[in-house]
């Protein structure tokens, strides 16, 4: 995708200096616990992120490294890569602001722009504490998206979904949750889940939330169509497929349990992204 000539968003917070690579390590059982419990609105570690329950690890959590001894050459290369990624995230966020501001205006409403927090290793939000292992997530309580840039490496290496538009899809999905928050969908679903008391029904409601966010990501892609390049949409579809519940369960536990789905199957996630992309209209993503 073409993004280098895009404006940069001012709604981005850089909290990378507050952590450090050696801080906040979490035991290897956390990903398993997240996977078994699924996700609930307003809970960060089990939260609304695309991959909040991923089984994948950040390799740095498995190594006892003293990053202060890293060579200056590696540090420079790392900083250049992170600076590039930071600029990319800021540009994508700005694009989502432009798209959703116009859509809301067309519907007689005002889009309240969210902040995106870039952190390293761990972060504290209004929804609670989370580590980078939680994956990208949206916190309804403070209207912020949280992202550790190292997640892009995990997306490519662990889940085989590489490419800048795969990364942009992840951001657009989280912004989709912000749209749901502004429209009242998240509150509605939270109330329905609280009244249900049935975990299978609650999971089904959460799947609908995630699929709608995928659809909203497709709408965003439609509206920036002039900036897309060959293969971009396929990159997004690859990412959507890679993080489908059935694909993850089959990969990490060897079998699929549909009643435990919290994000939707690979097929569903691709379908809902395409639904938004083909229509470009928010009505196509009706809950």
Short mmCIF file of C-alpha atoms in Angstrom, two decimals:
data_model
loop_
_atom_site.label_atom_id
_atom_site.label_comp_id
_atom_site.label_asym_id
_atom_site.label_seq_id
_atom_site.Cartn_x
_atom_site.Cartn_y
_atom_site.Cartn_z
CA UNK A 1 0.00 0.00 0.00
CA UNK A 2 1.11 3.56 -0.61
CA UNK A 3 1.42 5.35 2.71
CA UNK A 4 4.68 7.32 2.78
CA UNK A 5 3.09 10.45 1.35
CA UNK A 6 0.13 10.22 3.74
CA UNK A 7 -0.29 12.64 6.59
CA UNK A 8 0.60 11.43 10.08
CA UNK A 9 -1.91 11.31 12.90
CA UNK A 10 -1.41 13.44 15.99
CA UNK A 11 -3.46 10.94 18.05
CA UNK A 12 -0.58 8.59 18.71
CA UNK A 13 1.15 8.07 22.05
CA UNK A 14 4.67 6.69 22.24
CA UNK A 15 5.12 4.79 25.51
CA UNK A 16 7.97 2.58 24.38
CA UNK A 17 10.46 4.21 26.74
CA UNK A 18 8.37 3.25 29.75
CA UNK A 19 9.00 -0.46 29.47
CA UNK A 20 12.24 -1.99 28.28
CA UNK A 21 12.84 -5.38 26.74
CA UNK A 22 13.74 -7.05 30.00
CA UNK A 23 10.72 -5.96 32.01
CA UNK A 24 7.35 -7.49 32.63
CA UNK A 25 8.06 -11.07 31.61
CA UNK A 26 5.11 -13.41 31.93
CA UNK A 27 5.19 -17.18 32.35
CA UNK A 28 4.50 -19.52 29.50
CA UNK A 29 1.12 -20.51 30.91
CA UNK A 30 -0.46 -17.13 30.15
CA UNK A 31 -1.10 -17.79 26.43
CA UNK A 32 -2.75 -21.11 27.30
CA UNK A 33 -4.96 -19.48 29.93
CA UNK A 34 -5.99 -16.77 27.45
CA UNK A 35 -6.82 -19.37 24.83
CA UNK A 36 -8.96 -21.49 27.16
CA UNK A 37 -10.90 -18.60 28.62
CA UNK A 38 -11.60 -16.69 25.41
CA UNK A 39 -12.23 -12.95 25.34
CA UNK A 40 -14.66 -10.58 27.03
CA UNK A 41 -15.36 -6.92 26.32
CA UNK A 42 -13.48 -4.58 28.60
CA UNK A 43 -10.90 -7.18 29.71
CA UNK A 44 -7.54 -6.40 28.22
CA UNK A 45 -5.64 -9.65 28.49
CA UNK A 46 -8.68 -11.50 27.20
CA UNK A 47 -9.76 -8.43 25.26
CA UNK A 48 -11.10 -7.31 21.95
CA UNK A 49 -7.83 -7.53 20.05
CA UNK A 50 -7.59 -9.50 16.87
CA UNK A 51 -5.24 -11.96 18.53
CA UNK A 52 -5.83 -11.41 22.22
CA UNK A 53 -5.72 -15.13 22.89
CA UNK A 54 -2.89 -16.08 20.54
CA UNK A 55 -0.75 -19.04 21.55
CA UNK A 56 2.34 -17.47 20.00
CA UNK A 57 5.19 -16.16 22.09
CA UNK A 58 7.43 -13.18 21.75
CA UNK A 59 10.80 -15.00 21.43
CA UNK A 60 12.38 -12.44 23.74
CA UNK A 61 10.32 -13.78 26.65
CA UNK A 62 11.99 -17.16 26.28
CA UNK A 63 15.56 -15.85 26.38
CA UNK A 64 17.48 -14.47 29.31
CA UNK A 65 19.09 -11.63 27.38
CA UNK A 66 20.82 -8.55 28.68
CA UNK A 67 19.77 -6.05 26.04
CA UNK A 68 22.23 -3.51 27.42
CA UNK A 69 24.99 -5.65 25.89
CA UNK A 70 23.47 -5.56 22.42
CA UNK A 71 25.84 -4.14 19.83
CA UNK A 72 25.36 -0.55 18.70
CA UNK A 73 24.93 -1.79 15.12
CA UNK A 74 21.97 -3.98 16.11
CA UNK A 75 20.49 -1.17 18.18
CA UNK A 76 20.70 1.22 15.23
CA UNK A 77 19.08 -1.30 12.90
CA UNK A 78 16.35 -1.96 15.45
CA UNK A 79 15.68 1.75 15.92
CA UNK A 80 15.47 2.32 12.17
CA UNK A 81 12.99 -0.51 11.80
CA UNK A 82 10.89 0.68 14.73
CA UNK A 83 10.91 4.26 13.47
CA UNK A 84 9.71 3.02 10.10
CA UNK A 85 6.95 1.02 11.74
CA UNK A 86 5.96 3.92 13.96
CA UNK A 87 5.61 6.18 10.92
CA UNK A 88 3.57 3.49 9.17
CA UNK A 89 1.20 3.08 12.12
CA UNK A 90 0.75 6.85 12.34
CA UNK A 91 -0.07 7.05 8.63
CA UNK A 92 -2.59 4.19 8.79
CA UNK A 93 -4.23 5.72 11.85
CA UNK A 94 -4.57 9.02 9.97
CA UNK A 95 -6.22 7.21 7.07
CA UNK A 96 -8.76 5.61 9.41
CA UNK A 97 -9.49 9.05 10.86
CA UNK A 98 -10.16 10.49 7.43
CA UNK A 99 -12.36 7.59 6.34
CA UNK A 100 -14.48 7.31 9.48
CA UNK A 101 -14.83 11.07 9.90
CA UNK A 102 -16.39 11.22 6.45
CA UNK A 103 -18.63 8.20 7.03
CA UNK A 104 -19.90 9.56 10.35
CA UNK A 105 -20.46 12.98 8.79
CA UNK A 106 -22.46 11.41 5.96
CA UNK A 107 -24.66 9.82 8.64
CA UNK A 108 -25.14 13.08 10.53
CA UNK A 109 -22.74 12.21 13.34
CA UNK A 110 -19.31 13.26 14.55
CA UNK A 111 -16.43 10.81 14.69
CA UNK A 112 -14.45 11.09 17.90
CA UNK A 113 -10.91 10.11 17.00
CA UNK A 114 -9.28 7.49 19.25
CA UNK A 115 -5.69 7.52 20.42
CA UNK A 116 -3.30 4.74 19.51
CA UNK A 117 -0.71 3.83 22.13
CA UNK A 118 2.54 2.27 20.95
CA UNK A 119 4.22 0.40 23.81
CA UNK A 120 6.96 -2.10 24.44
CA UNK A 121 6.58 -5.27 26.52
CA UNK A 122 3.83 -4.09 28.86
CA UNK A 123 1.28 -1.35 29.27
CA UNK A 124 -1.41 -0.17 31.65
CA UNK A 125 -4.72 1.00 30.21
CA UNK A 126 -8.07 1.97 31.66
CA UNK A 127 -9.05 -1.67 31.09
CA UNK A 128 -6.14 -2.97 33.14
CA UNK A 129 -2.62 -4.27 32.64
CA UNK A 130 -1.47 -6.15 29.53
CA UNK A 131 1.77 -7.49 28.12
CA UNK A 132 2.81 -7.59 24.49
CA UNK A 133 1.71 -11.24 24.50
CA UNK A 134 -1.88 -10.00 24.65
CA UNK A 135 -1.62 -8.77 21.09
CA UNK A 136 -3.14 -5.51 19.81
CA UNK A 137 -6.31 -4.53 21.64
CA UNK A 138 -8.88 -1.80 21.98
CA UNK A 139 -9.94 -0.51 25.40
CA UNK A 140 -13.51 0.87 25.38
CA UNK A 141 -12.98 2.60 28.73
CA UNK A 142 -10.37 5.04 27.43
CA UNK A 143 -11.10 4.90 23.67
CA UNK A 144 -7.55 3.81 22.88
CA UNK A 145 -5.92 1.16 20.73
CA UNK A 146 -2.79 -0.48 22.16
CA UNK A 147 -0.04 -1.95 19.99
CA UNK A 148 3.43 -3.37 20.56
CA UNK A 149 5.27 -3.01 17.26
CA UNK A 150 6.93 -6.39 17.75
CA UNK A 151 3.53 -7.92 17.02
CA UNK A 152 4.15 -7.37 13.33
CA UNK A 153 7.05 -9.81 13.55
CA UNK A 154 4.77 -12.36 15.21
CA UNK A 155 2.14 -11.85 12.56
CA UNK A 156 4.65 -12.61 9.80
CA UNK A 157 6.79 -15.30 11.42
CA UNK A 158 4.36 -17.22 13.63
CA UNK A 159 1.14 -16.75 11.68
CA UNK A 160 2.63 -16.49 8.18
CA UNK A 161 0.74 -13.29 7.38
CA UNK A 162 3.31 -10.82 6.13
CA UNK A 163 3.01 -7.53 4.29
CA UNK A 164 2.23 -3.95 5.19
CA UNK A 165 -1.45 -4.31 4.38
CA UNK A 166 -1.75 -7.31 6.68
CA UNK A 167 -0.44 -5.01 9.40
CA UNK A 168 -2.79 -2.22 8.34
CA UNK A 169 -5.72 -4.66 8.51
CA UNK A 170 -4.92 -5.37 12.17
CA UNK A 171 -4.98 -1.65 12.98
CA UNK A 172 -8.18 -1.11 10.99
CA UNK A 173 -9.84 -4.00 12.83
CA UNK A 174 -9.06 -2.44 16.21
CA UNK A 175 -10.38 0.91 14.98
CA UNK A 176 -13.49 -1.04 14.00
CA UNK A 177 -13.98 -1.78 17.69
CA UNK A 178 -13.78 1.95 18.38
CA UNK A 179 -16.55 2.51 15.84
CA UNK A 180 -18.58 -0.13 17.66
CA UNK A 181 -17.94 1.66 20.92
CA UNK A 182 -19.10 4.99 19.54
CA UNK A 183 -22.22 3.43 18.02
CA UNK A 184 -23.19 1.67 21.25
CA UNK A 185 -22.67 -1.85 19.94
CA UNK A 186 -20.13 -2.82 22.59
CA UNK A 187 -22.42 -1.71 25.43
CA UNK A 188 -25.30 -3.59 23.86
CA UNK A 189 -23.30 -6.79 23.55
CA UNK A 190 -21.95 -6.48 27.08
CA UNK A 191 -25.51 -6.26 28.39
CA UNK A 192 -26.61 -9.25 26.33
CA UNK A 193 -23.68 -11.31 27.55
CA UNK A 194 -24.37 -10.36 31.16
CA UNK A 195 -28.00 -11.43 30.84
CA UNK A 196 -27.16 -14.66 29.10
CA UNK A 197 -24.97 -16.43 31.63
CA UNK A 198 -24.31 -19.10 28.99
CA UNK A 199 -20.72 -19.27 27.83
CA UNK A 200 -21.63 -20.65 24.40
CA UNK A 201 -24.07 -17.80 23.79
CA UNK A 202 -21.54 -15.29 25.09
CA UNK A 203 -18.90 -16.65 22.73
CA UNK A 204 -21.33 -16.41 19.82
CA UNK A 205 -22.00 -12.76 20.64
CA UNK A 206 -18.28 -12.06 20.81
CA UNK A 207 -17.81 -13.67 17.40
CA UNK A 208 -20.40 -11.29 15.96
CA UNK A 209 -18.48 -8.35 17.46
CA UNK A 210 -15.21 -9.48 15.90
CA UNK A 211 -16.72 -10.20 12.49
CA UNK A 212 -18.33 -6.78 12.38
CA UNK A 213 -14.94 -5.22 13.18
CA UNK A 214 -13.51 -7.20 10.24
CA UNK A 215 -16.29 -5.81 8.06
CA UNK A 216 -15.47 -2.28 9.20
CA UNK A 217 -11.82 -2.92 8.29
CA UNK A 218 -13.04 -3.87 4.82
CA UNK A 219 -14.98 -0.61 4.56
CA UNK A 220 -11.82 1.32 5.41
CA UNK A 221 -9.92 -0.61 2.71
CA UNK A 222 -12.62 0.25 0.17
CA UNK A 223 -12.34 3.95 0.95
CA UNK A 224 -8.56 4.02 0.48
CA UNK A 225 -8.75 1.90 -2.67
CA UNK A 226 -6.71 4.43 -4.66
CA UNK A 227 -3.76 3.77 -2.34
CA UNK A 228 -3.87 0.01 -2.63
CA UNK A 229 -1.35 -1.97 -4.63
CA UNK A 230 -1.51 -5.40 -6.23
CA UNK A 231 -1.70 -8.06 -3.56
CA UNK A 232 -2.81 -5.79 -0.72
CA UNK A 233 -6.29 -7.25 -0.32
CA UNK A 234 -4.85 -10.75 -0.43
CA UNK A 235 -2.48 -9.80 2.39
CA UNK A 236 -5.45 -8.73 4.51
CA UNK A 237 -7.33 -11.92 3.68
CA UNK A 238 -4.27 -13.99 4.57
CA UNK A 239 -4.12 -12.27 7.95
CA UNK A 240 -7.84 -12.75 8.54
CA UNK A 241 -7.51 -16.44 7.68
CA UNK A 242 -4.40 -16.94 9.81
CA UNK A 243 -6.13 -15.68 12.94
CA UNK A 244 -9.41 -17.54 12.51
CA UNK A 245 -10.39 -19.57 15.58
CA UNK A 246 -10.45 -22.87 13.70
CA UNK A 247 -7.00 -22.29 12.22
CA UNK A 248 -5.51 -21.36 15.58
CA UNK A 249 -7.15 -24.21 17.44
CA UNK A 250 -6.10 -26.75 14.85
CA UNK A 251 -2.56 -25.40 14.93
CA UNK A 252 -2.09 -25.19 18.69
CA UNK A 253 -4.36 -27.85 20.17
CA UNK A 254 -4.84 -30.23 17.25
CA UNK A 255 -8.63 -30.09 17.10
CA UNK A 256 -11.42 -27.56 16.62
CA UNK A 257 -14.15 -26.68 19.14
CA UNK A 258 -16.66 -24.36 17.40
CA UNK A 259 -18.57 -23.56 20.61
CA UNK A 260 -15.41 -22.00 22.02
CA UNK A 261 -14.90 -19.64 19.07
CA UNK A 262 -14.59 -15.98 20.11
CA UNK A 263 -13.40 -14.37 16.87
CA UNK A 264 -14.90 -16.48 14.08
CA UNK A 265 -13.56 -19.06 11.69
CA UNK A 266 -11.01 -18.23 9.02
CA UNK A 267 -13.72 -18.43 6.37
CA UNK A 268 -16.03 -16.11 8.32
CA UNK A 269 -13.31 -13.54 8.93
CA UNK A 270 -12.40 -13.40 5.28
CA UNK A 271 -16.06 -13.23 4.25
CA UNK A 272 -16.83 -10.31 6.54
CA UNK A 273 -13.76 -8.36 5.49
CA UNK A 274 -14.77 -8.88 1.84
CA UNK A 275 -18.35 -7.88 2.65
CA UNK A 276 -17.17 -4.51 3.92
CA UNK A 277 -14.71 -4.06 1.08
CA UNK A 278 -17.18 -4.85 -1.69
CA UNK A 279 -19.92 -2.59 -0.34
CA UNK A 280 -17.98 0.21 1.31
CA UNK A 281 -21.10 0.96 3.32
CA UNK A 282 -21.57 0.66 7.05
CA UNK A 283 -25.05 -0.78 6.55
CA UNK A 284 -23.49 -3.93 5.06
CA UNK A 285 -21.95 -4.69 8.45
CA UNK A 286 -25.23 -4.65 10.40
CA UNK A 287 -24.88 -6.51 13.65
#
